[in-house]
Amino acid sequence: MTIASSSPPSRLPVGGAAEAHNKPRTRRTERGENRGDGRLAAVFIAPALLGFVVFLLWPTLRGIYLSFTRFNLLTPAEWVGLDNYVRMVNDPIFWDSLTVTVEYVVINIGVQTVAALAIAVLLQRLTQSAMLRGIVLTPYLMSNVVAGLVWLWILDTQLGIGNEIISAVGVDRIPFLADETWAIPTIALINVWRHVGYTALLLFAGLQAIPNDMYEAARVDGASEWRMFWRITMPLLRPVLAVVLIMTVIGSFQVFDTVAVTTAGGPANATNVLQYYIYGSAFGRFQFGYASAMSVALLVVLSAITVLQYRLTRAGRTDLG
């Protein structure tokens, strides 16, 4: 009896069968691993995201809304449209506060940037001692309030040790924080003293990324330290310097605590910086709507300055290649 033979089953190589069997499982495994990584990332991001929403995004949106209202905490917010902004444009104290703030920013940023750059270059070219870096950073570990109080006592016209030394060398005592001419420069220099070490270490980190080969090649060609600074250090440090400038400018426009503990906006509004005027309008006169409008104006000014700085300094590009 003849039995009809069917076609033999197709045979795959052992490796091919294993690959065909394992591929779908591998894809499922990869998808599962990706989902697991996504969940883990969400867990780590959640606290920061929650803090961002609660302490930054929501207050910003709430402040923008309040800037269009009349609000004093005791009664519900009343919508007034652009009235707060019209009042701000016609408020001479607002413009005076903005002028005082700009004066402070120019002095603070100018002196701090030059001093920090000099300290960073000296740390990089002469010594890289960790102890010295710690000493440079020490003033930054002190809060602005404590630093302001310490310098208030040092510079006191009658009892301060600073004026005692000035008087001892035969010079008239200087009312550093009680004179309209001296007050803002003094506050700016107090904050320079506190922040210059931190700024210098940021620039020092940027200097560490510049290859030493470039300096060695320049020395072989007979370049002086001054020429190497302008031809090598400054061009290659530009991206880091640009970011540091953006950070320090934003921080300088928000100066408040040093003014609050030293001069309280005086004498004769000579140190009434914008943040202090906003604080006084909100918590001194309970004009939260108007204070919010000035805060929004400051936000717009800082955003415009940041974008302008970023473009002019080409902060997103580097010459290191």
PDB file of N, CA, C and O in Angstrom, residues 59-108:
ATOM      1  N   PRO A  59       2.522  80.947  41.339  1.00  0.00           N
ATOM      2  CA  PRO A  59       2.642  82.343  41.777  1.00  0.00           C
ATOM      3  C   PRO A  59       2.827  83.320  40.608  1.00  0.00           C
ATOM      4  O   PRO A  59       2.314  84.444  40.664  1.00  0.00           O
ATOM      5  N   THR A  60       3.536  82.894  39.560  1.00  0.00           N
ATOM      6  CA  THR A  60       3.713  83.781  38.410  1.00  0.00           C
ATOM      7  C   THR A  60       2.381  84.048  37.718  1.00  0.00           C
ATOM      8  O   THR A  60       2.042  85.208  37.422  1.00  0.00           O
ATOM      9  N   LEU A  61       1.623  82.989  37.470  1.00  0.00           N
ATOM     10  CA  LEU A  61       0.311  83.158  36.825  1.00  0.00           C
ATOM     11  C   LEU A  61      -0.634  83.950  37.719  1.00  0.00           C
ATOM     12  O   LEU A  61      -1.387  84.814  37.248  1.00  0.00           O
ATOM     13  N   ARG A  62      -0.600  83.683  39.015  1.00  0.00           N
ATOM     14  CA  ARG A  62      -1.441  84.414  39.964  1.00  0.00           C
ATOM     15  C   ARG A  62      -1.054  85.901  40.002  1.00  0.00           C
ATOM     16  O   ARG A  62      -1.901  86.780  40.044  1.00  0.00           O
ATOM     17  N   GLY A  63       0.261  86.166  39.975  1.00  0.00           N
ATOM     18  CA  GLY A  63       0.715  87.554  39.979  1.00  0.00           C
ATOM     19  C   GLY A  63       0.300  88.298  38.721  1.00  0.00           C
ATOM     20  O   GLY A  63      -0.075  89.473  38.777  1.00  0.00           O
ATOM     21  N   ILE A  64       0.376  87.623  37.565  1.00  0.00           N
ATOM     22  CA  ILE A  64      -0.066  88.261  36.320  1.00  0.00           C
ATOM     23  C   ILE A  64      -1.551  88.598  36.391  1.00  0.00           C
ATOM     24  O   ILE A  64      -1.982  89.685  35.979  1.00  0.00           O
ATOM     25  N   TYR A  65      -2.340  87.675  36.944  1.00  0.00           N
ATOM     26  CA  TYR A  65      -3.779  87.962  37.089  1.00  0.00           C
ATOM     27  C   TYR A  65      -4.015  89.135  38.039  1.00  0.00           C
ATOM     28  O   TYR A  65      -4.792  90.054  37.749  1.00  0.00           O
ATOM     29  N   LEU A  66      -3.322  89.133  39.194  1.00  0.00           N
ATOM     30  CA  LEU A  66      -3.530  90.203  40.177  1.00  0.00           C
ATOM     31  C   LEU A  66      -3.088  91.562  39.650  1.00  0.00           C
ATOM     32  O   LEU A  66      -3.574  92.597  40.116  1.00  0.00           O
ATOM     33  N   SER A  67      -2.175  91.566  38.678  1.00  0.00           N
ATOM     34  CA  SER A  67      -1.720  92.850  38.139  1.00  0.00           C
ATOM     35  C   SER A  67      -2.831  93.595  37.395  1.00  0.00           C
ATOM     36  O   SER A  67      -2.709  94.793  37.151  1.00  0.00           O
ATOM     37  N   PHE A  68      -3.896  92.895  37.062  1.00  0.00           N
ATOM     38  CA  PHE A  68      -5.043  93.518  36.403  1.00  0.00           C
ATOM     39  C   PHE A  68      -6.200  93.766  37.373  1.00  0.00           C
ATOM     40  O   PHE A  68      -7.327  94.020  36.953  1.00  0.00           O
ATOM     41  N   THR A  69      -5.908  93.689  38.679  1.00  0.00           N
ATOM     42  CA  THR A  69      -6.972  93.836  39.680  1.00  0.00           C
ATOM     43  C   THR A  69      -6.565  94.854  40.743  1.00  0.00           C
ATOM     44  O   THR A  69      -5.406  95.270  40.828  1.00  0.00           O
ATOM     45  N   ARG A  70      -7.556  95.235  41.561  1.00  0.00           N
ATOM     46  CA  ARG A  70      -7.307  95.993  42.778  1.00  0.00           C
ATOM     47  C   ARG A  70      -7.535  95.020  43.930  1.00  0.00           C
ATOM     48  O   ARG A  70      -8.638  94.537  44.144  1.00  0.00           O
ATOM     49  N   PHE A  71      -6.469  94.748  44.689  1.00  0.00           N
ATOM     50  CA  PHE A  71      -6.523  93.684  45.697  1.00  0.00           C
ATOM     51  C   PHE A  71      -5.733  94.109  46.916  1.00  0.00           C
ATOM     52  O   PHE A  71      -4.595  94.559  46.807  1.00  0.00           O
ATOM     53  N   ASN A  72      -6.346  93.954  48.108  1.00  0.00           N
ATOM     54  CA  ASN A  72      -5.675  94.370  49.338  1.00  0.00           C
ATOM     55  C   ASN A  72      -5.730  93.315  50.436  1.00  0.00           C
ATOM     56  O   ASN A  72      -5.535  93.627  51.611  1.00  0.00           O
ATOM     57  N   LEU A  73      -6.007  92.071  50.070  1.00  0.00           N
ATOM     58  CA  LEU A  73      -6.102  90.931  50.996  1.00  0.00           C
ATOM     59  C   LEU A  73      -7.380  90.921  51.818  1.00  0.00           C
ATOM     60  O   LEU A  73      -7.812  89.871  52.287  1.00  0.00           O
ATOM     61  N   LEU A  74      -8.018  92.069  52.051  1.00  0.00           N
ATOM     62  CA  LEU A  74      -9.202  92.139  52.905  1.00  0.00           C
ATOM     63  C   LEU A  74     -10.498  91.984  52.120  1.00  0.00           C
ATOM     64  O   LEU A  74     -11.518  91.579  52.680  1.00  0.00           O
ATOM     65  N   THR A  75     -10.458  92.306  50.852  1.00  0.00           N
ATOM     66  CA  THR A  75     -11.634  92.197  49.998  1.00  0.00           C
ATOM     67  C   THR A  75     -11.282  91.389  48.762  1.00  0.00           C
ATOM     68  O   THR A  75     -10.104  91.287  48.407  1.00  0.00           O
ATOM     69  N   PRO A  76     -12.280  90.814  48.091  1.00  0.00           N
ATOM     70  CA  PRO A  76     -11.981  90.067  46.859  1.00  0.00           C
ATOM     71  C   PRO A  76     -11.340  90.963  45.805  1.00  0.00           C
ATOM     72  O   PRO A  76     -11.557  92.176  45.772  1.00  0.00           O
ATOM     73  N   ALA A  77     -10.535  90.348  44.959  1.00  0.00           N
ATOM     74  CA  ALA A  77      -9.870  91.094  43.892  1.00  0.00           C
ATOM     75  C   ALA A  77     -10.906  91.686  42.938  1.00  0.00           C
ATOM     76  O   ALA A  77     -11.844  91.010  42.528  1.00  0.00           O
ATOM     77  N   GLU A  78     -10.717  92.956  42.599  1.00  0.00           N
ATOM     78  CA  GLU A  78     -11.626  93.661  41.688  1.00  0.00           C
ATOM     79  C   GLU A  78     -10.909  93.944  40.374  1.00  0.00           C
ATOM     80  O   GLU A  78      -9.843  94.566  40.355  1.00  0.00           O
ATOM     81  N   TRP A  79     -11.472  93.484  39.273  1.00  0.00           N
ATOM     82  CA  TRP A  79     -10.837  93.647  37.972  1.00  0.00           C
ATOM     83  C   TRP A  79     -10.829  95.117  37.566  1.00  0.00           C
ATOM     84  O   TRP A  79     -11.856  95.772  37.541  1.00  0.00           O
ATOM     85  N   VAL A  80      -9.631  95.628  37.242  1.00  0.00           N
ATOM     86  CA  VAL A  80      -9.512  97.035  36.837  1.00  0.00           C
ATOM     87  C   VAL A  80      -8.804  97.184  35.494  1.00  0.00           C
ATOM     88  O   VAL A  80      -8.471  98.300  35.087  1.00  0.00           O
ATOM     89  N   GLY A  81      -8.529  96.081  34.826  1.00  0.00           N
ATOM     90  CA  GLY A  81      -7.899  96.151  33.518  1.00  0.00           C
ATOM     91  C   GLY A  81      -6.467  96.659  33.589  1.00  0.00           C
ATOM     92  O   GLY A  81      -5.648  96.193  34.385  1.00  0.00           O
ATOM     93  N   LEU A  82      -6.169  97.652  32.777  1.00  0.00           N
ATOM     94  CA  LEU A  82      -4.811  98.193  32.663  1.00  0.00           C
ATOM     95  C   LEU A  82      -4.546  99.367  33.603  1.00  0.00           C
ATOM     96  O   LEU A  82      -3.513 100.035  33.454  1.00  0.00           O
ATOM     97  N   ASP A  83      -5.430  99.605  34.545  1.00  0.00           N
ATOM     98  CA  ASP A  83      -5.275 100.781  35.424  1.00  0.00           C
ATOM     99  C   ASP A  83      -3.951 100.760  36.181  1.00  0.00           C
ATOM    100  O   ASP A  83      -3.300 101.801  36.343  1.00  0.00           O
ATOM    101  N   ASN A  84      -3.550  99.579  36.668  1.00  0.00           N
ATOM    102  CA  ASN A  84      -2.291  99.492  37.423  1.00  0.00           C
ATOM    103  C   ASN A  84      -1.091  99.818  36.546  1.00  0.00           C
ATOM    104  O   ASN A  84      -0.133 100.459  36.989  1.00  0.00           O
ATOM    105  N   TYR A  85      -1.140  99.392  35.294  1.00  0.00           N
ATOM    106  CA  TYR A  85      -0.028  99.672  34.382  1.00  0.00           C
ATOM    107  C   TYR A  85       0.013 101.146  33.988  1.00  0.00           C
ATOM    108  O   TYR A  85       1.097 101.727  33.851  1.00  0.00           O
ATOM    109  N   VAL A  86      -1.168 101.756  33.826  1.00  0.00           N
ATOM    110  CA  VAL A  86      -1.213 103.192  33.534  1.00  0.00           C
ATOM    111  C   VAL A  86      -0.655 103.969  34.718  1.00  0.00           C
ATOM    112  O   VAL A  86       0.122 104.923  34.558  1.00  0.00           O
ATOM    113  N   ARG A  87      -1.038 103.558  35.924  1.00  0.00           N
ATOM    114  CA  ARG A  87      -0.514 104.212  37.126  1.00  0.00           C
ATOM    115  C   ARG A  87       0.998 104.052  37.221  1.00  0.00           C
ATOM    116  O   ARG A  87       1.708 105.003  37.580  1.00  0.00           O
ATOM    117  N   MET A  88       1.487 102.867  36.879  1.00  0.00           N
ATOM    118  CA  MET A  88       2.931 102.609  36.950  1.00  0.00           C
ATOM    119  C   MET A  88       3.699 103.511  35.986  1.00  0.00           C
ATOM    120  O   MET A  88       4.744 104.073  36.343  1.00  0.00           O
ATOM    121  N   VAL A  89       3.197 103.665  34.770  1.00  0.00           N
ATOM    122  CA  VAL A  89       3.865 104.512  33.783  1.00  0.00           C
ATOM    123  C   VAL A  89       3.919 105.958  34.250  1.00  0.00           C
ATOM    124  O   VAL A  89       4.893 106.674  33.977  1.00  0.00           O
ATOM    125  N   ASN A  90       2.903 106.399  34.996  1.00  0.00           N
ATOM    126  CA  ASN A  90       2.836 107.792  35.456  1.00  0.00           C
ATOM    127  C   ASN A  90       3.363 107.982  36.874  1.00  0.00           C
ATOM    128  O   ASN A  90       3.211 109.065  37.453  1.00  0.00           O
ATOM    129  N   ASP A  91       3.978 106.928  37.425  1.00  0.00           N
ATOM    130  CA  ASP A  91       4.464 106.987  38.815  1.00  0.00           C
ATOM    131  C   ASP A  91       5.940 107.400  38.823  1.00  0.00           C
ATOM    132  O   ASP A  91       6.806 106.618  38.420  1.00  0.00           O
ATOM    133  N   PRO A  92       6.276 108.605  39.288  1.00  0.00           N
ATOM    134  CA  PRO A  92       7.692 109.026  39.298  1.00  0.00           C
ATOM    135  C   PRO A  92       8.549 108.198  40.242  1.00  0.00           C
ATOM    136  O   PRO A  92       9.751 108.027  40.004  1.00  0.00           O
ATOM    137  N   ILE A  93       7.947 107.684  41.325  1.00  0.00           N
ATOM    138  CA  ILE A  93       8.724 106.875  42.270  1.00  0.00           C
ATOM    139  C   ILE A  93       9.149 105.564  41.613  1.00  0.00           C
ATOM    140  O   ILE A  93      10.260 105.064  41.849  1.00  0.00           O
ATOM    141  N   PHE A  94       8.272 104.995  40.784  1.00  0.00           N
ATOM    142  CA  PHE A  94       8.627 103.768  40.072  1.00  0.00           C
ATOM    143  C   PHE A  94       9.839 104.000  39.176  1.00  0.00           C
ATOM    144  O   PHE A  94      10.793 103.218  39.184  1.00  0.00           O
ATOM    145  N   TRP A  95       9.823 105.071  38.411  1.00  0.00           N
ATOM    146  CA  TRP A  95      10.938 105.348  37.506  1.00  0.00           C
ATOM    147  C   TRP A  95      12.206 105.689  38.273  1.00  0.00           C
ATOM    148  O   TRP A  95      13.314 105.320  37.864  1.00  0.00           O
ATOM    149  N   ASP A  96      12.060 106.370  39.416  1.00  0.00           N
ATOM    150  CA  ASP A  96      13.226 106.660  40.249  1.00  0.00           C
ATOM    151  C   ASP A  96      13.805 105.366  40.813  1.00  0.00           C
ATOM    152  O   ASP A  96      15.033 105.188  40.856  1.00  0.00           O
ATOM    153  N   SER A  97      12.926 104.450  41.236  1.00  0.00           N
ATOM    154  CA  SER A  97      13.388 103.164  41.759  1.00  0.00           C
ATOM    155  C   SER A  97      14.090 102.353  40.677  1.00  0.00           C
ATOM    156  O   SER A  97      15.109 101.702  40.933  1.00  0.00           O
ATOM    157  N   LEU A  98      13.549 102.393  39.461  1.00  0.00           N
ATOM    158  CA  LEU A  98      14.184 101.679  38.358  1.00  0.00           C
ATOM    159  C   LEU A  98      15.560 102.275  38.049  1.00  0.00           C
ATOM    160  O   LEU A  98      16.528 101.533  37.795  1.00  0.00           O
ATOM    161  N   THR A  99      15.674 103.600  38.105  1.00  0.00           N
ATOM    162  CA  THR A  99      16.961 104.257  37.872  1.00  0.00           C
ATOM    163  C   THR A  99      17.976 103.865  38.936  1.00  0.00           C
ATOM    164  O   THR A  99      19.142 103.567  38.632  1.00  0.00           O
ATOM    165  N   VAL A 100      17.539 103.860  40.194  1.00  0.00           N
ATOM    166  CA  VAL A 100      18.428 103.462  41.300  1.00  0.00           C
ATOM    167  C   VAL A 100      18.870 102.011  41.122  1.00  0.00           C
ATOM    168  O   VAL A 100      20.046 101.666  41.339  1.00  0.00           O
ATOM    169  N   THR A 101      17.941 101.148  40.705  1.00  0.00           N
ATOM    170  CA  THR A 101      18.269  99.733  40.500  1.00  0.00           C
ATOM    171  C   THR A 101      19.291  99.564  39.387  1.00  0.00           C
ATOM    172  O   THR A 101      20.243  98.782  39.515  1.00  0.00           O
ATOM    173  N   VAL A 102      19.114 100.284  38.294  1.00  0.00           N
ATOM    174  CA  VAL A 102      20.063 100.203  37.177  1.00  0.00           C
ATOM    175  C   VAL A 102      21.445 100.686  37.624  1.00  0.00           C
ATOM    176  O   VAL A 102      22.473 100.087  37.264  1.00  0.00           O
ATOM    177  N   GLU A 103      21.489 101.764  38.414  1.00  0.00           N
ATOM    178  CA  GLU A 103      22.773 102.251  38.931  1.00  0.00           C
ATOM    179  C   GLU A 103      23.453 101.183  39.771  1.00  0.00           C
ATOM    180  O   GLU A 103      24.662 100.935  39.633  1.00  0.00           O
ATOM    181  N   TYR A 104      22.685 100.535  40.638  1.00  0.00           N
ATOM    182  CA  TYR A 104      23.236  99.458  41.462  1.00  0.00           C
ATOM    183  C   TYR A 104      23.752  98.315  40.596  1.00  0.00           C
ATOM    184  O   TYR A 104      24.859  97.800  40.824  1.00  0.00           O
ATOM    185  N   VAL A 105      22.971  97.914  39.580  1.00  0.00           N
ATOM    186  CA  VAL A 105      23.352  96.794  38.719  1.00  0.00           C
ATOM    187  C   VAL A 105      24.648  97.097  37.975  1.00  0.00           C
ATOM    188  O   VAL A 105      25.543  96.252  37.879  1.00  0.00           O
ATOM    189  N   VAL A 106      24.772  98.307  37.436  1.00  0.00           N
ATOM    190  CA  VAL A 106      25.974  98.677  36.679  1.00  0.00           C
ATOM    191  C   VAL A 106      27.217  98.599  37.571  1.00  0.00           C
ATOM    192  O   VAL A 106      28.248  98.026  37.177  1.00  0.00           O
ATOM    193  N   ILE A 107      27.128  99.162  38.783  1.00  0.00           N
ATOM    194  CA  ILE A 107      28.290  99.134  39.694  1.00  0.00           C
ATOM    195  C   ILE A 107      28.589  97.705  40.122  1.00  0.00           C
ATOM    196  O   ILE A 107      29.746  97.251  40.081  1.00  0.00           O
ATOM    197  N   ASN A 108      27.556  96.980  40.530  1.00  0.00           N
ATOM    198  CA  ASN A 108      27.740  95.625  41.042  1.00  0.00           C
ATOM    199  C   ASN A 108      28.308  94.692  39.974  1.00  0.00           C
ATOM    200  O   ASN A 108      29.299  93.983  40.212  1.00  0.00           O
TER     201      ASN A 108
END
